[in-house]
């Protein structure tokens, strides 16, 4: 019964998502209301909120699931890889195949042009950081109790920013350049000489 309930819920979630995305991409995100989505999906407004907290979650709700997949991919990377290489490899291994490139371009444009979606995207990526940092810290041999050792947080934040930069560049280019290549170009621009500690981190008053 639990499995049946889960499949039913996933099917309804998927149907609401598809319906909402069609409305967003034809009418515009701000012009589409929750009542519009509920009516088109044949559900009540109350039912909508059983699956989504906001309109933004319809567009970006799967980001958390993607973050967990990246965490799993990161943990599965070879033990000898440095943290930077492992992070980039993990991101490369998780691809969103829910939409074709043309639809993905429309979604990227919508996200970049809608302030509420941009803000929600940043919030979701902060949750990615919380998911990925512990494994990067482990690979660096960092002490989580040391407040001065910010290497893991900095590496994860940098790689996530590179992904955002690549997405914006891909959108500006109208999808004519592979997103993976743009991501690689971004990470190459800021790739550290080594992700391993070259010297002991100072722990104390920097002054």
Coordinates of C-alpha atoms in Angstrom, one line a residue:
X1 CA 0.0 0.0 0.0
X2 CA 2.9 2.3 0.8
X3 CA 4.4 1.7 -2.6
X4 CA 1.1 2.3 -4.3
X5 CA 0.6 5.5 -2.4
X6 CA 4.1 6.7 -3.4
X7 CA 3.6 5.9 -7.1
X8 CA 0.3 7.7 -7.0
X9 CA 1.8 10.7 -5.3
X10 CA 4.7 10.8 -7.8
X11 CA 2.3 10.6 -10.7
X12 CA 0.2 13.5 -9.4
X13 CA 3.4 15.5 -8.7
X14 CA 4.6 14.9 -12.2
X15 CA 1.3 15.9 -13.8
X16 CA 1.0 19.1 -11.8
X17 CA 4.6 19.9 -12.7
X18 CA 4.1 19.3 -16.4
X19 CA 0.9 21.4 -16.4
X20 CA 2.4 24.2 -14.5
X21 CA 5.5 24.3 -16.7
X22 CA 3.4 24.5 -19.8
X23 CA 1.6 27.5 -18.4
X24 CA 4.8 29.2 -17.2
X25 CA 6.4 28.8 -20.6
X26 CA 3.4 30.0 -22.6
X27 CA 1.9 32.7 -20.3
X28 CA 5.0 33.7 -18.3
X29 CA 5.8 32.8 -14.7
X30 CA 4.4 36.0 -13.0
X31 CA 1.2 35.9 -15.2
X32 CA 0.4 32.4 -14.1
X33 CA -1.4 32.0 -10.7
X34 CA -1.7 29.0 -8.5
X35 CA -5.4 29.0 -9.2
X36 CA -4.6 28.8 -12.9
X37 CA -2.3 25.8 -12.3
X38 CA -4.9 24.0 -10.1
X39 CA -7.7 24.6 -12.6
X40 CA -5.6 23.3 -15.5
X41 CA -4.5 20.3 -13.5
X42 CA -8.0 19.5 -12.3
X43 CA -7.1 19.8 -8.6
X44 CA -8.1 22.2 -5.8
X45 CA -5.9 25.0 -4.6
X46 CA -5.6 23.1 -1.3
X47 CA -4.3 20.0 -3.2
X48 CA -1.7 22.1 -4.9
X49 CA -0.2 23.0 -1.6
X50 CA 0.0 19.3 -0.6
X51 CA 2.7 19.0 -3.2
X52 CA 4.3 22.4 -3.5
X53 CA 4.9 25.2 -1.0
X54 CA 5.2 27.9 -3.7
X55 CA 5.0 28.4 -7.5
X56 CA 8.8 28.7 -7.4
X57 CA 9.0 25.1 -6.0
X58 CA 7.3 23.8 -9.1
X59 CA 10.2 25.1 -11.2
X60 CA 13.1 24.4 -8.8
X61 CA 11.8 21.7 -6.4
X62 CA 13.9 19.0 -8.0
X63 CA 17.1 21.0 -7.2
X64 CA 17.3 19.4 -3.8
X65 CA 16.9 15.9 -5.2
X66 CA 19.7 16.8 -7.7
X67 CA 21.8 17.9 -4.8
X68 CA 21.5 14.6 -3.1
X69 CA 22.4 12.8 -6.3
X70 CA 25.5 14.9 -6.6
X71 CA 26.4 14.2 -2.9
X72 CA 26.1 10.4 -3.7
X73 CA 28.2 10.8 -6.8
X74 CA 30.8 12.8 -4.8
X75 CA 31.0 10.1 -2.1
X76 CA 31.5 7.4 -4.8
X77 CA 34.4 9.2 -6.5
X78 CA 37.9 7.5 -6.2
X79 CA 39.4 7.9 -2.8
X80 CA 42.6 9.3 -4.2
X81 CA 41.0 12.2 -6.1
X82 CA 41.6 15.7 -4.7
X83 CA 38.5 17.5 -3.5
X84 CA 38.3 19.8 -6.5
X85 CA 38.5 17.0 -9.1
X86 CA 36.0 14.9 -7.2
X87 CA 33.5 17.8 -7.0
X88 CA 33.7 18.7 -10.7
X89 CA 33.4 15.0 -11.6
X90 CA 30.4 14.5 -9.4
X91 CA 28.6 17.5 -11.0
X92 CA 29.5 16.2 -14.5
X93 CA 28.0 12.8 -13.7
X94 CA 24.5 14.1 -12.8
X95 CA 22.6 15.3 -15.8
X96 CA 19.0 16.6 -16.0
X97 CA 17.3 14.7 -18.8
X98 CA 13.7 15.7 -17.9
X99 CA 13.6 18.3 -20.7
X100 CA 15.1 18.7 -24.2
X101 CA 17.6 21.5 -24.8
X102 CA 15.1 23.8 -26.3
X103 CA 12.8 23.6 -23.2
X104 CA 15.7 23.8 -20.8
X105 CA 16.8 27.0 -22.5
X106 CA 13.3 28.5 -22.0
X107 CA 13.4 27.4 -18.3
X108 CA 16.9 28.9 -17.8
X109 CA 15.7 32.2 -19.3
X110 CA 12.6 32.2 -17.1
X111 CA 14.7 31.6 -14.0
X112 CA 17.3 34.3 -14.9
X113 CA 14.6 36.9 -15.7
X114 CA 12.4 36.3 -12.7
X115 CA 13.7 37.7 -9.4
X116 CA 11.7 35.3 -7.2
X117 CA 13.1 32.3 -9.1
X118 CA 16.6 33.6 -8.9
X119 CA 16.3 34.1 -5.1
X120 CA 14.8 30.6 -4.7
X121 CA 17.6 29.1 -6.9
X122 CA 20.3 30.7 -4.6
X123 CA 18.5 29.3 -1.6
X124 CA 18.4 25.8 -3.1
X125 CA 22.1 26.0 -3.9
X126 CA 22.9 26.9 -0.3
X127 CA 21.3 23.6 0.6
X128 CA 23.6 21.9 -2.0
X129 CA 26.5 23.4 -0.1
X130 CA 25.3 21.9 3.2
X131 CA 25.0 18.5 1.4
X132 CA 28.4 18.5 -0.3
X133 CA 30.7 20.2 2.2
X134 CA 31.0 17.3 4.7
X135 CA 32.5 15.0 2.1
X136 CA 34.9 17.7 0.8
X137 CA 35.9 18.4 4.4
X138 CA 36.6 14.7 4.8
X139 CA 38.7 14.5 1.7
X140 CA 40.8 17.5 2.8
X141 CA 41.3 16.0 6.3
X142 CA 39.8 19.2 7.7
X143 CA 38.6 19.4 11.3
X144 CA 34.9 20.4 11.3
X145 CA 35.4 21.9 14.8
X146 CA 38.1 24.4 13.5
X147 CA 36.3 27.6 12.6
X148 CA 39.4 28.9 10.7
X149 CA 39.5 26.0 8.2
X150 CA 37.0 27.3 5.6
X151 CA 38.6 25.4 2.6
X152 CA 35.8 23.0 2.1
X153 CA 33.1 25.7 2.2
X154 CA 35.1 27.8 -0.2
X155 CA 35.7 25.0 -2.7
X156 CA 32.0 23.9 -2.8
X157 CA 30.8 27.5 -3.0
X158 CA 33.2 28.2 -5.9
X159 CA 32.2 25.1 -7.9
X160 CA 28.5 25.9 -7.5
X161 CA 29.1 29.5 -8.6
X162 CA 30.9 28.1 -11.7
X163 CA 27.8 26.1 -12.5
X164 CA 25.7 29.3 -12.2
X165 CA 28.1 31.2 -14.4
X166 CA 28.0 28.4 -17.0
X167 CA 24.2 28.4 -16.9
X168 CA 24.0 32.2 -17.5
X169 CA 26.5 32.0 -20.3
X170 CA 24.7 29.1 -21.9
X171 CA 21.5 31.1 -21.8
X172 CA 23.1 34.2 -23.3
X173 CA 24.5 32.0 -26.1
X174 CA 21.1 30.7 -26.9
X175 CA 22.2 27.1 -26.0
X176 CA 24.7 27.1 -28.9
X177 CA 27.6 26.2 -26.7
X178 CA 27.5 22.9 -24.7
X179 CA 26.7 23.7 -21.0
X180 CA 29.3 21.1 -19.9
X181 CA 32.0 23.0 -21.9
X182 CA 31.1 26.3 -20.3
X183 CA 31.2 24.7 -16.9
X184 CA 34.7 23.3 -17.6
X185 CA 35.8 26.8 -18.8
X186 CA 34.5 28.3 -15.6
X187 CA 36.2 25.9 -13.3
X188 CA 39.5 26.1 -15.3
X189 CA 39.5 29.8 -14.7
X190 CA 39.5 29.4 -11.0
X191 CA 41.0 25.9 -10.6
X192 CA 43.3 25.9 -7.5
X193 CA 46.9 24.7 -8.0
X194 CA 46.1 22.0 -5.4
X195 CA 43.2 21.2 -3.2
X196 CA 45.4 19.6 -0.7
X197 CA 46.8 21.7 2.2
X198 CA 50.1 23.3 1.2
X199 CA 50.7 24.6 4.7
X200 CA 49.0 24.4 8.0
X201 CA 45.9 26.6 8.4
X202 CA 46.4 29.3 11.0
X203 CA 44.0 28.9 13.9
X204 CA 43.8 32.0 15.9
X205 CA 43.5 35.7 15.6
X206 CA 44.8 36.6 12.1
X207 CA 45.9 39.9 13.4

